[in-house]
């Protein structure tokens, strides 16, 4: 069952804030990108970067050959026709990463800045890799260590309103602030399970409404909100498998209304909380086969027969180890469904209520009669 | 702990190499504070120790979330880190006995389910193990049970159950095979979701009553409308099954050479305990013939690799890079996890050794042990080097053998090794000579792992 | 087992026919390798991956080679390439692993572990005189060459190959001395059978490694191989063969043929690579007057679907194979399987030649071995597909 966490600081309705009141209509399933393929598909997709021009960059970690070391590989996807353009693979020291190249073996998460540069963390190389969307490497920065500005198993990465980067250090439980070319600006965090402490954090998102930071506190199975100076503000979710509970959350994203989507990775679902930290709804996956997948199946009579004999096809549409969640300006939600080689897309439906349209909360004492 | 209840380090080394994986002397010394019987109880009653935390492996190898290629890596990671080594070792043994291969099954999740089943029921009652096995989707597909119909019997599973998974040839007739197979008609799996486009999913056992032959069967002198579980109950009561389990356990845990009196002892424990494998193992490890059977087996590649990695104390943290190489190494040494060559499993003993495979083994061990940056190597070198002023070459060798788990070398290897590495003079251990001295220790470690004796365990 | 060096000691042992097996891993798309451009159905089924008629290298008025196979066409024009159409086995298996095992063990019905080339090595060298009778280039010994009790060598690359390679210089030399002494069998060992077995195997491995590592020492060639792994493997094979240590069976492999997606680009790269490597290899042998001594068998575990999947093709059956060499009698062998939907096998080309017929032909006509025990049965041969090595 859900356990509602007491906010650490007062984020109740009476607080002065800019979060709109919403009439929640729901989420509409839109489509599924990708299929199990090392070429023209995904293998080990970790995250997706959303571009304003309608292109999406899916960050892959798996190799074509399961026996080989993983490598960094983006796939550019066009949502309109589900077209796959060329792979984008970083080039380091004049050498494009090839199969078996272990220089950037462990990409974790990525973001796209306003200048169309992709930034991704690499948790073993202890690096942030910047490449442009044509695949040219702009820079690789990061120094291994536990000190200020050092990287230690970097995972989550997010841009703030000033186009600076927040980077999560999974291995020393810290969150650090950098310019896009790697200049250290500040940071906070320490190991523990008390409020404000972290245990192997993973994803991070900047709340677009108030600029606070929301961090997936992975091994504590919760999400925490911090001010940019590191003050703990809120704990969202608690460990478990029940309603509103989290089991090792990985990705997290806050949309323009302050709603928090969390990739509840080991529960194979995505949860949404409102800005107060209350659980609102969950997503378990609704995947459909896209035209490319259909074309693929049509070439394989035996698989068509096998599929015709399947008893429970429900399993196929469900999320499996969803790793990241992202949103775009159109109100779409992207779930990187790592264990199923795909990205599932939803569209948020809601209406922002004007103050005159909704009863004043201050007068309201939850009668629950209607 | 008093010295009365402590155990000889060499004996603990032997116990751990067999019931678990090789350990360095400093870990053996810690274990040796307990009585031998207490150690055996810790091994066989392993549920008192926590299972390995798998979250970090799943996170730092998140490319494997699809479950298709990563089960061997998962298995090896657990072997390296487990506080329940016997559970991992028994699973490996059953994997060789109930050899099911991914080459035919071609379903990663199903093969994973299969191995997890072997682990979960590793020391259960043998009847229970066989009943789980007969419901295991990978096994059912491996032996064509989906084509074993009431109207058209496929004997593959029925035959191998008797021949390779329990009694062995010579203990039943062709009619028994036939009726055994009939009893399993209708035991099948549902259609799995194919790999395209979103990846494979595991299968599940299905019993189809309408495809089951419910006529009278005659099996090993018993008559009745038998279903699969009735067959298992009859099999497990048969003395040939106790002998079979005795042979398999003897081969895996005691010696490459079968010794009938020892097999009889294991079979006796099987019968006396109603087929409870946990009690069989407890009896075995406490028996004198087990304790005396040091270095009488060629270590299989997985034991060889995990044991060596235990000595170097590497790859305990899944963030450490290189874990994915271990299953590949095992394959190169002739043991591809989840893909035994045939339903007979791997051929053991001297068949692990041929020119290409032996080169892989020697080069792997020498390279690993030669890495002084590995924490385990650093520690072992330091333990040999510390607290001395002078040392004789023979002392280095003895100390190194001890650090690697109280190993033994034959006289020829000793002489050869000392002649090549040793100067004839004692080495000064401190000050400026410390580097040279440490290099001599490291070289000694490497040559020991290059020896014939190191292939054994 | 006797010591390895005795019969080959630096001598030039090139009197016997040599077989090189080249494995194309992943399932080569035969339809886009030997292209039936004269068949309209081909373009119907290959709407996105089909190769236009004017790009195909025409062999006759119906079939042609992939555009990147020019160097193979040159060998074809010399009469050195036999193309075997519709090669496969009954009840095709579309698993890479199982199908590869079937080709490796020459046994499609039962799951067995003995490799067909392992048996070849056994029959060529029954007394185990030469641990290098079979040499594989690549990672690990392929199952085809594995036979319990029959030694074979596996080389990643000749340079730096050997035992105790993680040690260096003086230290390695000392270690190898110690290794030799530690492994030399001695009857007084307590467990002498087992210890002698390990000892002899270790000494064989060391002797074999020494022979292989020394193979390039006296090799010179004007042929400049490319730097890709297959070219380097074939160069290594040329070096080992020309060194005269008496290797009779070589194995090389190249992966990546599993073109579910991006087939057009991937096949272009792969066949450019294979064509150049193979052509360089035979040019090298010709330069050394050794081209008549070697026959190369090129195979893949299966073919691919007739209909493409949008930008690639999925696993199918009915593959194709090549036999290449001066002593090969070039040309097409057997009919190309029909693309007519009513003749297809569940969307695949229907195989019309058992791969064991090909094996049997090579074993009997080239290596002069009795094929039956090696291929687990008796199969019709392709008549006169290869001429025996002139003695």
CSV table of C-alpha atoms in Angstrom, one decimal, chain B residues 96-319:
chain,number,residue,atom,x,y,z
B,96,UNK,CA,26.2,-31.2,-16.5
B,97,UNK,CA,24.0,-34.1,-15.5
B,98,UNK,CA,20.7,-32.8,-16.9
B,99,UNK,CA,22.6,-31.2,-19.8
B,100,UNK,CA,20.3,-28.9,-21.7
B,101,UNK,CA,21.7,-26.7,-24.4
B,102,UNK,CA,20.9,-23.3,-25.7
B,103,UNK,CA,22.0,-24.3,-29.2
B,104,UNK,CA,18.8,-26.1,-29.6
B,105,UNK,CA,16.6,-24.4,-27.1
B,106,UNK,CA,17.6,-20.9,-28.5
B,107,UNK,CA,15.7,-19.1,-25.8
B,108,UNK,CA,17.7,-17.1,-23.3
B,109,UNK,CA,14.9,-16.5,-20.8
B,110,UNK,CA,14.0,-20.2,-20.9
B,111,UNK,CA,17.6,-21.3,-20.4
B,112,UNK,CA,17.8,-18.8,-17.5
B,113,UNK,CA,14.7,-20.3,-15.9
B,114,UNK,CA,16.3,-23.7,-16.4
B,115,UNK,CA,19.5,-22.8,-14.5
B,116,UNK,CA,17.6,-21.0,-11.8
B,117,UNK,CA,15.5,-24.1,-11.2
B,118,UNK,CA,18.7,-26.2,-10.9
B,119,UNK,CA,20.0,-23.7,-8.3
B,120,UNK,CA,16.7,-23.4,-6.4
B,121,UNK,CA,16.4,-27.2,-6.0
B,122,UNK,CA,20.1,-27.9,-5.8
B,123,UNK,CA,20.0,-29.9,-2.6
B,124,UNK,CA,16.4,-30.9,-2.5
B,125,UNK,CA,15.0,-34.4,-2.5
B,126,UNK,CA,16.0,-36.1,-5.8
B,127,UNK,CA,12.4,-37.0,-6.6
B,128,UNK,CA,11.5,-33.3,-6.3
B,129,UNK,CA,14.4,-32.4,-8.5
B,130,UNK,CA,13.2,-34.8,-11.2
B,131,UNK,CA,9.7,-33.5,-10.9
B,132,UNK,CA,10.8,-30.0,-11.4
B,133,UNK,CA,13.0,-31.1,-14.3
B,134,UNK,CA,10.1,-32.8,-16.0
B,135,UNK,CA,8.2,-29.5,-15.8
B,136,UNK,CA,11.1,-27.3,-17.0
B,137,UNK,CA,10.2,-25.7,-20.3
B,138,UNK,CA,13.8,-25.7,-21.6
B,139,UNK,CA,14.2,-29.4,-20.8
B,140,UNK,CA,10.8,-30.3,-22.4
B,141,UNK,CA,11.7,-28.5,-25.6
B,142,UNK,CA,15.3,-29.9,-25.6
B,143,UNK,CA,14.0,-33.5,-25.5
B,144,UNK,CA,11.0,-32.9,-27.8
B,145,UNK,CA,8.2,-33.3,-25.3
B,146,UNK,CA,6.0,-31.0,-27.4
B,147,UNK,CA,5.9,-33.8,-29.9
B,148,UNK,CA,5.1,-36.6,-27.4
B,149,UNK,CA,1.4,-37.1,-28.1
B,150,UNK,CA,-1.1,-39.7,-26.8
B,151,UNK,CA,-1.6,-40.8,-30.4
B,152,UNK,CA,2.1,-40.5,-31.4
B,153,UNK,CA,4.7,-41.2,-28.7
B,154,UNK,CA,8.1,-39.5,-28.9
B,155,UNK,CA,10.4,-41.4,-26.5
B,156,UNK,CA,13.2,-38.9,-26.3
B,157,UNK,CA,12.5,-37.5,-22.8
B,158,UNK,CA,11.2,-40.9,-21.5
B,159,UNK,CA,14.4,-42.6,-22.6
B,160,UNK,CA,16.9,-39.9,-21.4
B,161,UNK,CA,15.1,-39.7,-18.0
B,162,UNK,CA,15.9,-43.4,-17.5
B,163,UNK,CA,19.2,-43.5,-19.2
B,164,UNK,CA,20.9,-40.2,-18.4
B,165,UNK,CA,19.0,-38.6,-15.6
B,166,UNK,CA,18.4,-41.6,-13.3
B,167,UNK,CA,19.1,-45.3,-13.4
B,168,UNK,CA,21.3,-45.7,-16.5
B,169,UNK,CA,21.2,-48.4,-19.2
B,170,UNK,CA,20.8,-52.0,-18.2
B,171,UNK,CA,18.1,-51.4,-15.6
B,172,UNK,CA,15.0,-51.3,-17.7
B,173,UNK,CA,13.5,-52.7,-20.9
B,174,UNK,CA,12.4,-51.0,-24.1
B,175,UNK,CA,8.8,-51.6,-22.9
B,176,UNK,CA,9.6,-49.6,-19.8
B,177,UNK,CA,10.9,-46.7,-22.0
B,178,UNK,CA,7.8,-46.9,-24.1
B,179,UNK,CA,5.4,-46.7,-21.1
B,180,UNK,CA,7.5,-44.1,-19.4
B,181,UNK,CA,7.1,-41.9,-22.5
B,182,UNK,CA,3.4,-42.7,-22.5
B,183,UNK,CA,3.1,-41.5,-19.0
B,184,UNK,CA,4.5,-38.1,-20.0
B,185,UNK,CA,2.2,-37.6,-23.0
B,186,UNK,CA,0.5,-34.2,-22.7
B,187,UNK,CA,3.4,-32.7,-20.8
B,188,UNK,CA,4.4,-29.8,-23.0
B,189,UNK,CA,5.0,-26.1,-23.1
B,190,UNK,CA,2.9,-23.2,-24.5
B,191,UNK,CA,4.0,-21.3,-27.6
B,192,UNK,CA,6.7,-18.8,-26.6
B,193,UNK,CA,6.6,-15.3,-27.8
B,194,UNK,CA,9.2,-15.2,-30.7
B,195,UNK,CA,12.2,-13.1,-30.7
B,196,UNK,CA,10.9,-10.7,-33.3
B,197,UNK,CA,10.2,-7.9,-32.9
B,198,UNK,CA,10.5,-7.2,-29.1
B,199,UNK,CA,12.7,-10.0,-27.8
B,200,UNK,CA,12.1,-13.5,-26.5
B,201,UNK,CA,10.0,-14.4,-23.5
B,202,UNK,CA,10.3,-17.6,-21.5
B,203,UNK,CA,8.0,-20.5,-21.8
B,204,UNK,CA,5.7,-22.2,-19.3
B,205,UNK,CA,4.9,-25.8,-18.6
B,206,UNK,CA,1.4,-26.9,-19.8
B,207,UNK,CA,-0.3,-30.2,-19.0
B,208,UNK,CA,-2.8,-31.1,-21.7
B,209,UNK,CA,-5.1,-33.7,-20.3
B,210,UNK,CA,-6.7,-34.3,-23.7
B,211,UNK,CA,-3.3,-35.2,-25.1
B,212,UNK,CA,-2.5,-37.6,-22.2
B,213,UNK,CA,-2.6,-41.3,-22.7
B,214,UNK,CA,-4.4,-42.4,-19.6
B,215,UNK,CA,-4.4,-46.1,-20.4
B,216,UNK,CA,-2.8,-48.8,-18.3
B,217,UNK,CA,1.0,-48.8,-18.2
B,218,UNK,CA,3.6,-51.3,-17.1
B,219,UNK,CA,6.7,-49.8,-15.7
B,220,UNK,CA,9.5,-51.5,-13.9
B,221,UNK,CA,7.2,-54.2,-12.6
B,222,UNK,CA,4.5,-51.8,-11.5
B,223,UNK,CA,1.2,-51.5,-13.3
B,224,UNK,CA,-1.3,-48.6,-13.3
B,225,UNK,CA,-2.6,-45.6,-15.0
B,226,UNK,CA,0.7,-43.8,-14.4
B,227,UNK,CA,1.3,-40.1,-14.9
B,228,UNK,CA,4.7,-38.5,-14.9
B,229,UNK,CA,5.1,-38.0,-11.2
B,230,UNK,CA,4.2,-41.7,-10.6
B,231,UNK,CA,7.1,-42.6,-12.8
B,232,UNK,CA,9.5,-40.4,-10.9
B,233,UNK,CA,8.4,-42.0,-7.6
B,234,UNK,CA,9.1,-45.5,-9.0
B,235,UNK,CA,12.4,-44.5,-10.4
B,236,UNK,CA,13.7,-42.9,-7.2
B,237,UNK,CA,12.9,-46.0,-5.2
B,238,UNK,CA,15.0,-48.1,-7.6
B,239,UNK,CA,18.4,-49.0,-6.3
B,240,UNK,CA,20.0,-48.2,-9.6
B,241,UNK,CA,19.0,-44.6,-9.1
B,242,UNK,CA,21.0,-44.4,-5.8
B,243,UNK,CA,24.0,-45.8,-7.7
B,244,UNK,CA,23.5,-43.3,-10.5
B,245,UNK,CA,23.4,-40.3,-8.0
B,246,UNK,CA,26.4,-41.9,-6.3
B,247,UNK,CA,28.4,-42.0,-9.5
B,248,UNK,CA,27.5,-38.5,-10.5
B,249,UNK,CA,28.4,-37.0,-7.2
B,250,UNK,CA,31.5,-39.0,-6.9
B,251,UNK,CA,32.7,-37.9,-10.3
B,252,UNK,CA,32.0,-34.2,-9.6
B,253,UNK,CA,33.1,-34.0,-6.0
B,254,UNK,CA,35.5,-36.8,-5.3
B,255,UNK,CA,37.6,-38.1,-8.2
B,256,UNK,CA,37.9,-38.6,-11.9
B,257,UNK,CA,38.4,-42.3,-11.2
B,258,UNK,CA,35.3,-44.1,-10.0
B,259,UNK,CA,35.8,-46.1,-6.8
B,260,UNK,CA,33.0,-48.5,-6.2
B,261,UNK,CA,33.2,-48.7,-2.5
B,262,UNK,CA,33.0,-44.9,-2.3
B,263,UNK,CA,30.1,-44.7,-4.7
B,264,UNK,CA,28.3,-47.3,-2.6
B,265,UNK,CA,28.8,-45.1,0.4
B,266,UNK,CA,27.2,-42.2,-1.3
B,267,UNK,CA,24.4,-44.4,-2.7
B,268,UNK,CA,23.9,-45.7,0.8
B,269,UNK,CA,23.5,-42.2,2.2
B,270,UNK,CA,21.0,-41.5,-0.6
B,271,UNK,CA,18.9,-44.5,0.3
B,272,UNK,CA,19.2,-43.9,4.1
B,273,UNK,CA,18.0,-40.3,3.7
B,274,UNK,CA,15.2,-41.0,1.3
B,275,UNK,CA,16.9,-39.3,-1.6
B,276,UNK,CA,17.6,-36.0,0.3
B,277,UNK,CA,20.6,-34.6,-1.6
B,278,UNK,CA,21.5,-32.2,1.2
B,279,UNK,CA,22.0,-35.0,3.7
B,280,UNK,CA,23.9,-37.0,1.0
B,281,UNK,CA,26.3,-34.1,0.6
B,282,UNK,CA,26.7,-33.7,4.4
B,283,UNK,CA,27.6,-37.3,4.7
B,284,UNK,CA,30.0,-37.2,1.8
B,285,UNK,CA,32.0,-34.2,3.0
B,286,UNK,CA,32.4,-35.7,6.4
B,287,UNK,CA,33.6,-39.0,5.1
B,288,UNK,CA,37.2,-40.0,5.3
B,289,UNK,CA,37.6,-40.9,1.6
B,290,UNK,CA,36.5,-37.4,0.7
B,291,UNK,CA,39.0,-35.8,3.0
B,292,UNK,CA,41.7,-38.0,1.6
B,293,UNK,CA,40.9,-37.3,-2.1
B,294,UNK,CA,43.0,-34.2,-2.5
B,295,UNK,CA,44.0,-33.2,-6.1
B,296,UNK,CA,42.4,-36.2,-7.7
B,297,UNK,CA,40.2,-34.3,-10.2
B,298,UNK,CA,40.9,-32.1,-13.2
B,299,UNK,CA,39.1,-28.9,-12.4
B,300,UNK,CA,36.4,-28.0,-14.9
B,301,UNK,CA,36.9,-24.7,-16.7
B,302,UNK,CA,34.3,-22.8,-14.6
B,303,UNK,CA,35.9,-24.0,-11.3
B,304,UNK,CA,39.3,-23.2,-12.7
B,305,UNK,CA,38.3,-19.7,-13.7
B,306,UNK,CA,36.3,-18.8,-10.6
B,307,UNK,CA,38.9,-20.3,-8.3
B,308,UNK,CA,41.6,-18.3,-9.9
B,309,UNK,CA,39.6,-15.1,-9.7
B,310,UNK,CA,39.0,-15.8,-6.0
B,311,UNK,CA,42.8,-15.9,-5.6
B,312,UNK,CA,43.2,-12.5,-7.3
B,313,UNK,CA,40.2,-11.2,-5.5
B,314,UNK,CA,38.9,-9.4,-8.6
B,315,UNK,CA,35.5,-8.8,-10.2
B,316,UNK,CA,33.6,-8.9,-6.9
B,317,UNK,CA,32.2,-5.5,-7.8
B,318,UNK,CA,30.1,-5.6,-11.0
B,319,UNK,CA,31.2,-2.1,-11.7
